[in-house]
mmCIF file of C-alpha atoms in Angstrom:
data_model
loop_
_atom_site.group_PDB
_atom_site.id
_atom_site.type_symbol
_atom_site.label_atom_id
_atom_site.label_comp_id
_atom_site.label_asym_id
_atom_site.label_seq_id
_atom_site.Cartn_x
_atom_site.Cartn_y
_atom_site.Cartn_z
ATOM 1 C CA MET A 1 -5.169 -46.781 1.917
ATOM 2 C CA SER A 2 -2.717 -45.888 -0.848
ATOM 3 C CA GLN A 3 0.040 -43.292 -0.484
ATOM 4 C CA ALA A 4 -1.717 -40.957 -2.951
ATOM 5 C CA LEU A 5 -4.905 -41.022 -0.868
ATOM 6 C CA LEU A 6 -2.934 -40.302 2.292
ATOM 7 C CA GLN A 7 -1.242 -37.304 0.651
ATOM 8 C CA THR A 8 -4.589 -35.942 -0.572
ATOM 9 C CA LYS A 9 -6.086 -36.392 2.897
ATOM 10 C CA LYS A 10 -3.130 -34.538 4.408
ATOM 11 C CA ARG A 11 -3.556 -31.650 1.961
ATOM 12 C CA MET A 12 -7.260 -31.471 2.810
ATOM 13 C CA ARG A 13 -6.471 -31.129 6.518
ATOM 14 C CA SER A 14 -3.898 -28.399 5.800
ATOM 15 C CA VAL A 15 -6.281 -26.427 3.588
ATOM 16 C CA GLU A 16 -9.065 -26.758 6.162
ATOM 17 C CA SER A 17 -6.747 -25.468 8.882
ATOM 18 C CA ILE A 18 -5.714 -22.489 6.738
ATOM 19 C CA SER A 19 -9.367 -21.740 5.999
ATOM 20 C CA LYS A 20 -10.143 -21.587 9.727
ATOM 21 C CA ILE A 21 -7.242 -19.179 10.312
ATOM 22 C CA THR A 22 -8.163 -16.842 7.455
ATOM 23 C CA ARG A 23 -11.817 -16.880 8.508
ATOM 24 C CA ALA A 24 -10.833 -15.908 12.056
ATOM 25 C CA MET A 25 -8.554 -13.135 10.774
ATOM 26 C CA LYS A 26 -11.374 -11.840 8.591
ATOM 27 C CA LEU A 27 -13.656 -11.604 11.636
ATOM 28 C CA VAL A 28 -10.982 -9.789 13.658
ATOM 29 C CA SER A 29 -10.350 -7.344 10.804
ATOM 30 C CA THR A 30 -14.083 -6.718 10.459
ATOM 31 C CA VAL A 31 -14.355 -5.777 14.143
ATOM 32 C CA LYS A 32 -11.295 -3.505 13.947
ATOM 33 C CA LEU A 33 -12.587 -1.941 10.741
ATOM 34 C CA LYS A 34 -15.897 -0.993 12.349
ATOM 35 C CA SER A 35 -14.081 0.512 15.332
ATOM 36 C CA GLN A 36 -11.698 2.565 13.169
ATOM 37 C CA MET A 37 -14.494 3.710 10.850
ATOM 38 C CA LYS A 38 -16.387 5.032 13.862
ATOM 39 C CA LYS A 39 -13.283 6.980 14.911
ATOM 40 C CA MET A 40 -12.829 8.327 11.391
ATOM 41 C CA THR A 41 -16.461 9.433 11.126
ATOM 42 C CA ASN A 42 -16.456 11.141 14.524
ATOM 43 C CA ASN A 43 -13.135 12.858 13.844
ATOM 44 C CA ARG A 44 -14.326 14.322 10.533
ATOM 45 C CA VAL A 45 -16.803 16.572 12.337
ATOM 46 C CA TYR A 46 -14.028 18.094 14.446
ATOM 47 C CA ALA A 47 -11.550 18.258 11.542
ATOM 48 C CA ASN A 48 -14.003 20.011 9.223
ATOM 49 C CA GLU A 49 -14.842 22.631 11.835
ATOM 50 C CA LEU A 50 -11.148 23.201 12.503
ATOM 51 C CA ILE A 51 -10.525 23.702 8.782
ATOM 52 C CA LYS A 52 -13.234 26.380 8.766
ATOM 53 C CA VAL A 53 -11.556 28.161 11.674
ATOM 54 C CA VAL A 54 -8.118 28.036 10.035
ATOM 55 C CA ASN A 55 -9.678 29.190 6.786
ATOM 56 C CA ASP A 56 -11.212 32.207 8.528
ATOM 57 C CA VAL A 57 -7.937 33.082 10.225
ATOM 58 C CA PHE A 58 -5.915 32.856 7.011
ATOM 59 C CA ALA A 59 -8.434 34.289 4.559
ATOM 60 C CA CYS A 60 -10.200 36.831 6.721
ATOM 61 C CA GLY A 61 -7.553 37.954 9.158
ATOM 62 C CA GLY A 62 -5.700 40.238 6.794
ATOM 63 C CA ASP A 63 -3.263 39.997 3.917
ATOM 64 C CA THR A 64 -0.143 39.658 6.022
ATOM 65 C CA GLU A 65 1.948 36.720 4.893
ATOM 66 C CA ASN A 66 2.828 34.285 7.668
ATOM 67 C CA LYS A 67 5.696 31.842 7.960
ATOM 68 C CA TYR A 68 3.459 28.778 7.673
ATOM 69 C CA SER A 69 2.261 29.649 4.177
ATOM 70 C CA VAL A 70 5.648 30.651 2.745
ATOM 71 C CA VAL A 71 7.231 28.308 0.185
ATOM 72 C CA HIS A 72 10.901 28.073 1.116
ATOM 73 C CA ASP A 73 13.669 28.396 -1.458
ATOM 74 C CA SER A 74 14.761 24.759 -1.251
ATOM 75 C CA ASP A 75 14.641 21.830 -3.666
ATOM 76 C CA LYS A 76 14.205 19.219 -0.910
ATOM 77 C CA LYS A 77 10.975 17.745 0.353
ATOM 78 C CA LEU A 78 10.157 15.669 3.414
ATOM 79 C CA PHE A 79 7.774 12.730 3.041
ATOM 80 C CA ILE A 80 6.086 11.023 5.983
ATOM 81 C CA ILE A 81 5.142 7.534 4.786
ATOM 82 C CA ILE A 82 2.452 5.481 6.536
ATOM 83 C CA THR A 83 2.709 1.712 6.050
ATOM 84 C CA SER A 84 1.427 -1.216 8.097
ATOM 85 C CA THR A 85 3.156 -2.987 10.962
ATOM 86 C CA LEU A 86 1.405 -6.285 10.224
ATOM 87 C CA GLY A 87 1.165 -8.152 6.942
ATOM 88 C CA LEU A 88 -1.563 -10.200 5.253
ATOM 89 C CA CYS A 89 -3.316 -7.074 3.992
ATOM 90 C CA GLY A 90 -3.293 -7.703 0.257
ATOM 91 C CA ALA A 91 -1.678 -5.076 -1.964
ATOM 92 C CA TYR A 92 -1.955 -2.349 0.689
ATOM 93 C CA ASN A 93 1.784 -1.877 1.239
ATOM 94 C CA TYR A 94 2.786 -2.692 -2.345
ATOM 95 C CA ASN A 95 0.608 0.147 -3.642
ATOM 96 C CA ILE A 96 2.213 2.554 -1.168
ATOM 97 C CA PHE A 97 5.740 1.495 -2.151
ATOM 98 C CA ARG A 98 4.982 1.894 -5.857
ATOM 99 C CA PHE A 99 3.419 5.316 -5.220
ATOM 100 C CA VAL A 100 6.393 6.487 -3.141
ATOM 101 C CA ASP A 101 8.963 5.229 -5.660
ATOM 102 C CA GLN A 102 7.317 7.341 -8.356
ATOM 103 C CA MET A 103 7.185 10.477 -6.219
ATOM 104 C CA VAL A 104 10.152 10.617 -3.837
ATOM 105 C CA LEU A 105 13.551 11.642 -5.214
ATOM 106 C CA GLU A 106 16.927 10.620 -3.797
ATOM 107 C CA LYS A 107 17.565 14.147 -2.523
ATOM 108 C CA ASP A 108 14.345 14.053 -0.474
ATOM 109 C CA ASP A 109 14.079 12.840 3.126
ATOM 110 C CA VAL A 110 11.559 10.394 4.555
ATOM 111 C CA ILE A 111 10.036 9.424 7.897
ATOM 112 C CA ILE A 112 8.634 5.897 7.891
ATOM 113 C CA PHE A 113 5.808 4.489 9.996
ATOM 114 C CA GLY A 114 5.327 0.723 10.112
ATOM 115 C CA GLU A 115 7.479 -2.409 10.143
ATOM 116 C CA LYS A 116 6.683 -3.194 6.510
ATOM 117 C CA GLY A 117 7.895 0.197 5.364
ATOM 118 C CA TRP A 118 11.067 -0.125 7.398
ATOM 119 C CA SER A 119 11.800 -3.568 5.921
ATOM 120 C CA HIS A 120 11.160 -2.398 2.372
ATOM 121 C CA TYR A 121 13.294 0.743 2.571
ATOM 122 C CA GLN A 122 15.981 -0.663 4.862
ATOM 123 C CA ASN A 123 18.554 -0.797 2.068
ATOM 124 C CA SER A 124 17.172 2.018 -0.075
ATOM 125 C CA SER A 125 18.995 5.214 -0.962
ATOM 126 C CA PHE A 126 16.401 7.346 0.822
ATOM 127 C CA ASN A 127 17.667 9.437 3.718
ATOM 128 C CA LYS A 128 15.543 8.244 6.650
ATOM 129 C CA LEU A 129 15.224 10.875 9.383
ATOM 130 C CA ASN A 130 13.235 8.631 11.688
ATOM 131 C CA GLU A 131 11.497 5.260 11.737
ATOM 132 C CA TYR A 132 8.622 3.957 13.816
ATOM 133 C CA ARG A 133 8.992 0.219 13.267
ATOM 134 C CA SER A 134 6.830 -1.355 15.952
ATOM 135 C CA PHE A 135 4.234 1.395 16.127
ATOM 136 C CA ALA A 136 1.260 -0.802 17.054
ATOM 137 C CA SER A 137 -1.380 1.917 17.072
ATOM 138 C CA GLN A 138 -0.701 4.689 14.612
ATOM 139 C CA THR A 139 -3.237 6.972 16.254
ATOM 140 C CA ASN A 140 -1.283 7.298 19.491
ATOM 141 C CA GLU A 141 -1.882 10.840 20.746
ATOM 142 C CA SER A 142 1.590 11.471 22.157
ATOM 143 C CA VAL A 143 3.299 10.301 18.959
ATOM 144 C CA ILE A 144 1.008 12.456 16.819
ATOM 145 C CA ASN A 145 1.671 15.546 18.963
ATOM 146 C CA ASN A 146 5.438 14.955 18.969
ATOM 147 C CA LEU A 147 5.414 14.465 15.206
ATOM 148 C CA SER A 148 3.372 17.639 14.756
ATOM 149 C CA ASN A 149 5.821 19.706 16.811
ATOM 150 C CA TYR A 150 8.769 18.151 14.984
ATOM 151 C CA ILE A 151 7.251 18.970 11.585
ATOM 152 C CA ILE A 152 6.625 22.590 12.542
ATOM 153 C CA ASP A 153 10.137 23.049 13.962
ATOM 154 C CA ILE A 154 11.888 21.457 11.004
ATOM 155 C CA TYR A 155 9.832 23.446 8.508
ATOM 156 C CA GLN A 156 10.762 26.695 10.228
ATOM 157 C CA SER A 157 14.416 25.789 9.676
ATOM 158 C CA LYS A 158 13.705 26.382 5.950
ATOM 159 C CA LYS A 159 15.360 23.097 5.022
ATOM 160 C CA TYR A 160 12.384 21.807 3.047
ATOM 161 C CA ARG A 161 10.213 23.252 0.341
ATOM 162 C CA GLN A 162 7.324 20.998 1.341
ATOM 163 C CA ILE A 163 6.429 18.495 4.039
ATOM 164 C CA ASN A 164 4.088 15.847 2.653
ATOM 165 C CA LEU A 165 2.183 12.962 4.192
ATOM 166 C CA VAL A 166 1.762 9.764 2.160
ATOM 167 C CA TYR A 167 -1.309 7.895 3.356
ATOM 168 C CA THR A 168 -3.995 5.591 1.948
ATOM 169 C CA GLU A 169 -7.281 7.283 1.117
ATOM 170 C CA TYR A 170 -10.376 5.267 2.007
ATOM 171 C CA LYS A 171 -13.131 5.521 -0.609
ATOM 172 C CA ASN A 172 -15.263 2.494 0.213
ATOM 173 C CA SER A 173 -14.874 -1.066 1.495
ATOM 174 C CA ILE A 174 -13.237 -2.259 -1.733
ATOM 175 C CA SER A 175 -11.600 0.918 -3.019
ATOM 176 C CA PHE A 176 -8.618 2.677 -1.423
ATOM 177 C CA ALA A 177 -5.511 4.189 -2.943
ATOM 178 C CA PRO A 178 -2.295 5.955 -1.846
ATOM 179 C CA LYS A 179 -2.451 9.718 -1.787
ATOM 180 C CA THR A 180 -0.277 12.618 -0.688
ATOM 181 C CA LEU A 181 -1.255 15.583 1.482
ATOM 182 C CA THR A 182 0.877 18.704 1.863
ATOM 183 C CA ILE A 183 1.093 19.439 5.583
ATOM 184 C CA LEU A 184 3.278 22.539 5.226
ATOM 185 C CA PRO A 185 3.214 25.122 3.749
ATOM 186 C CA ILE A 186 -0.473 25.749 4.356
ATOM 187 C CA GLU A 187 -2.290 27.049 1.318
ATOM 188 C CA ASN A 188 -5.297 29.301 1.578
ATOM 189 C CA ILE A 189 -8.192 26.867 1.323
ATOM 190 C CA CYS A 190 -10.846 29.575 1.083
ATOM 191 C CA LYS A 191 -12.573 29.298 -2.302
ATOM 192 C CA ASN A 192 -14.802 32.309 -1.802
ATOM 193 C CA ASP A 193 -13.226 35.248 -3.652
ATOM 194 C CA LYS A 194 -15.842 37.723 -2.478
ATOM 195 C CA LYS A 195 -14.756 40.368 -0.017
ATOM 196 C CA VAL A 196 -15.526 39.407 3.541
ATOM 197 C CA LEU A 197 -17.678 42.106 5.103
ATOM 198 C CA LEU A 198 -17.532 40.826 8.656
ATOM 199 C CA GLY A 199 -14.608 38.590 9.490
ATOM 200 C CA PRO A 200 -13.579 37.153 12.854
ATOM 201 C CA ILE A 201 -12.064 39.376 15.494
ATOM 202 C CA LEU A 202 -8.559 38.053 16.187
ATOM 203 C CA GLU A 203 -7.111 38.811 19.615
ATOM 204 C CA PRO A 204 -4.460 39.710 20.498
ATOM 205 C CA SER A 205 -3.404 39.559 16.812
ATOM 206 C CA GLN A 206 -3.598 37.422 13.692
ATOM 207 C CA LYS A 207 -0.009 36.284 14.215
ATOM 208 C CA ALA A 208 -0.681 35.164 17.794
ATOM 209 C CA VAL A 209 -3.795 33.249 16.775
ATOM 210 C CA ILE A 210 -1.921 31.523 13.946
ATOM 211 C CA GLU A 211 0.906 30.530 16.299
ATOM 212 C CA SER A 212 -1.555 28.903 18.686
ATOM 213 C CA ILE A 213 -3.813 27.206 16.144
ATOM 214 C CA ILE A 214 -1.260 25.811 13.651
ATOM 215 C CA PRO A 215 0.057 23.028 15.967
ATOM 216 C CA ILE A 216 -3.544 21.923 16.559
ATOM 217 C CA TYR A 217 -4.298 22.056 12.836
ATOM 218 C CA VAL A 218 -1.219 20.027 11.867
ATOM 219 C CA ALA A 219 -1.869 17.419 14.571
ATOM 220 C CA SER A 220 -5.505 17.157 13.472
ATOM 221 C CA ASN A 221 -4.462 16.582 9.861
ATOM 222 C CA LEU A 222 -1.985 13.897 10.895
ATOM 223 C CA TYR A 223 -4.465 12.159 13.175
ATOM 224 C CA ALA A 224 -7.179 12.138 10.503
ATOM 225 C CA LYS A 225 -4.923 10.615 7.849
ATOM 226 C CA PHE A 226 -3.423 8.053 10.220
ATOM 227 C CA ILE A 227 -6.937 6.883 11.091
ATOM 228 C CA GLU A 228 -7.908 6.794 7.414
ATOM 229 C CA SER A 229 -4.829 4.690 6.656
ATOM 230 C CA GLU A 230 -5.746 2.281 9.452
ATOM 231 C CA VAL A 231 -9.270 1.963 8.059
ATOM 232 C CA SER A 232 -7.856 1.232 4.603
ATOM 233 C CA GLU A 233 -5.433 -1.322 6.043
ATOM 234 C CA GLN A 234 -8.147 -3.203 7.924
ATOM 235 C CA ALA A 235 -10.469 -3.119 4.900
ATOM 236 C CA SER A 236 -7.679 -4.449 2.693
ATOM 237 C CA ARG A 237 -6.861 -7.187 5.208
ATOM 238 C CA ARG A 238 -10.509 -8.174 5.542
ATOM 239 C CA ASN A 239 -10.880 -8.422 1.762
ATOM 240 C CA ALA A 240 -7.651 -10.409 1.474
ATOM 241 C CA MET A 241 -8.732 -12.849 4.177
ATOM 242 C CA GLU A 242 -12.188 -13.184 2.625
ATOM 243 C CA ASN A 243 -10.652 -14.029 -0.751
ATOM 244 C CA SER A 244 -8.212 -16.437 0.898
ATOM 245 C CA THR A 245 -11.038 -18.191 2.737
ATOM 246 C CA GLU A 246 -13.060 -18.546 -0.460
ATOM 247 C CA ASN A 247 -10.044 -19.895 -2.339
ATOM 248 C CA ALA A 248 -9.283 -22.337 0.476
ATOM 249 C CA ASN A 249 -12.873 -23.579 0.479
ATOM 250 C CA GLU A 250 -12.803 -24.063 -3.290
ATOM 251 C CA LEU A 251 -9.517 -25.934 -3.060
ATOM 252 C CA TYR A 252 -10.863 -28.088 -0.240
ATOM 253 C CA GLU A 253 -13.925 -29.050 -2.298
ATOM 254 C CA HIS A 254 -11.695 -29.854 -5.265
ATOM 255 C CA LEU A 255 -9.421 -32.029 -3.117
ATOM 256 C CA LYS A 256 -12.449 -33.692 -1.529
ATOM 257 C CA LEU A 257 -13.823 -34.588 -4.960
ATOM 258 C CA GLU A 258 -10.417 -35.831 -6.034
ATOM 259 C CA TYR A 259 -10.098 -37.879 -2.846
ATOM 260 C CA ASN A 260 -13.555 -39.442 -3.241
ATOM 261 C CA LYS A 261 -12.880 -40.345 -6.869
ATOM 262 C CA ALA A 262 -9.549 -41.932 -5.981
ATOM 263 C CA ARG A 263 -11.089 -43.764 -3.012
ATOM 264 C CA GLN A 264 -13.953 -45.035 -5.155
ATOM 265 C CA ALA A 265 -11.491 -46.214 -7.797
ATOM 266 C CA SER A 266 -9.426 -47.947 -5.108
ATOM 267 C CA ILE A 267 -12.485 -49.721 -3.670
ATOM 268 C CA THR A 268 -13.624 -50.746 -7.147
ATOM 269 C CA GLN A 269 -10.180 -52.131 -7.879
ATOM 270 C CA GLU A 270 -10.184 -54.100 -4.630
ATOM 271 C CA ILE A 271 -13.629 -55.567 -5.448
ATOM 272 C CA ILE A 272 -12.423 -56.575 -8.909
ATOM 273 C CA GLU A 273 -9.386 -58.251 -7.383
ATOM 274 C CA VAL A 274 -11.513 -60.116 -4.818
ATOM 275 C CA VAL A 275 -13.984 -61.288 -7.482
ATOM 276 C CA GLY A 276 -11.140 -62.299 -9.768
ATOM 277 C CA ALA A 277 -9.462 -64.249 -6.973
ATOM 278 C CA ALA A 278 -12.750 -65.993 -6.122
ATOM 279 C CA LYS A 279 -13.303 -67.036 -9.722
ATOM 280 C CA SER A 280 -9.785 -68.366 -10.033
ATOM 281 C CA ASN A 281 -10.329 -70.583 -6.970
ATOM 282 C CA GLN A 282 -13.498 -72.182 -8.370
#
């Protein structure tokens, strides 16, 4: 067998091996995607009901301004950026980085989740307050609660005008894009301008209810968007691995055809040489 045939055969084995790996990763991502989508769907019921409660407290509990809806006199913003810890997820992280670079200013501060985000912004001019590099599961309850309390405390210091969360919105299995959500200050989300005739009874007071419900509301928002980002990441990884598997299979078939043509040409050449040698000996 010629050297060219050996090289082609070696490439075929490499491509076949890569195809097996990407196919396995696609299956793993599919399983994780289904699990995370179930979490996201179940959580939406709770989150939507909580939004209604917060809406009632803010819109129907009186006109008194509270400290969680006040826009502070500051030109700085805090951005919490959700990236992935693992790679091989297509343009998932690239889209986040491009989105952040267009939005975040040098005077702003950032908190980064994910190894890929840490690596990308390691030498950037952004002021990084905290980094969660090896955060394997971004829906860890204790981390979410700690982050929620930290956000509330730091916002009350009046250092930031806004605290925003940069996450990836999941639209469908092939469509997801970076988006920002303002965590604090909380805007009145009630779209009904009619006077409320019978609002909720708030005990002991509106202020006390707000103080108890805001940490839950912030944590719920964070949890929901972290899950949505995980769903988008797994969907992006599944699509990337599916495309990689298809490309590997196409390349393998091309190499196989090339190998067979070269092998056929080699055999034909050997037959010609044998026949020629036989004729010359007659």
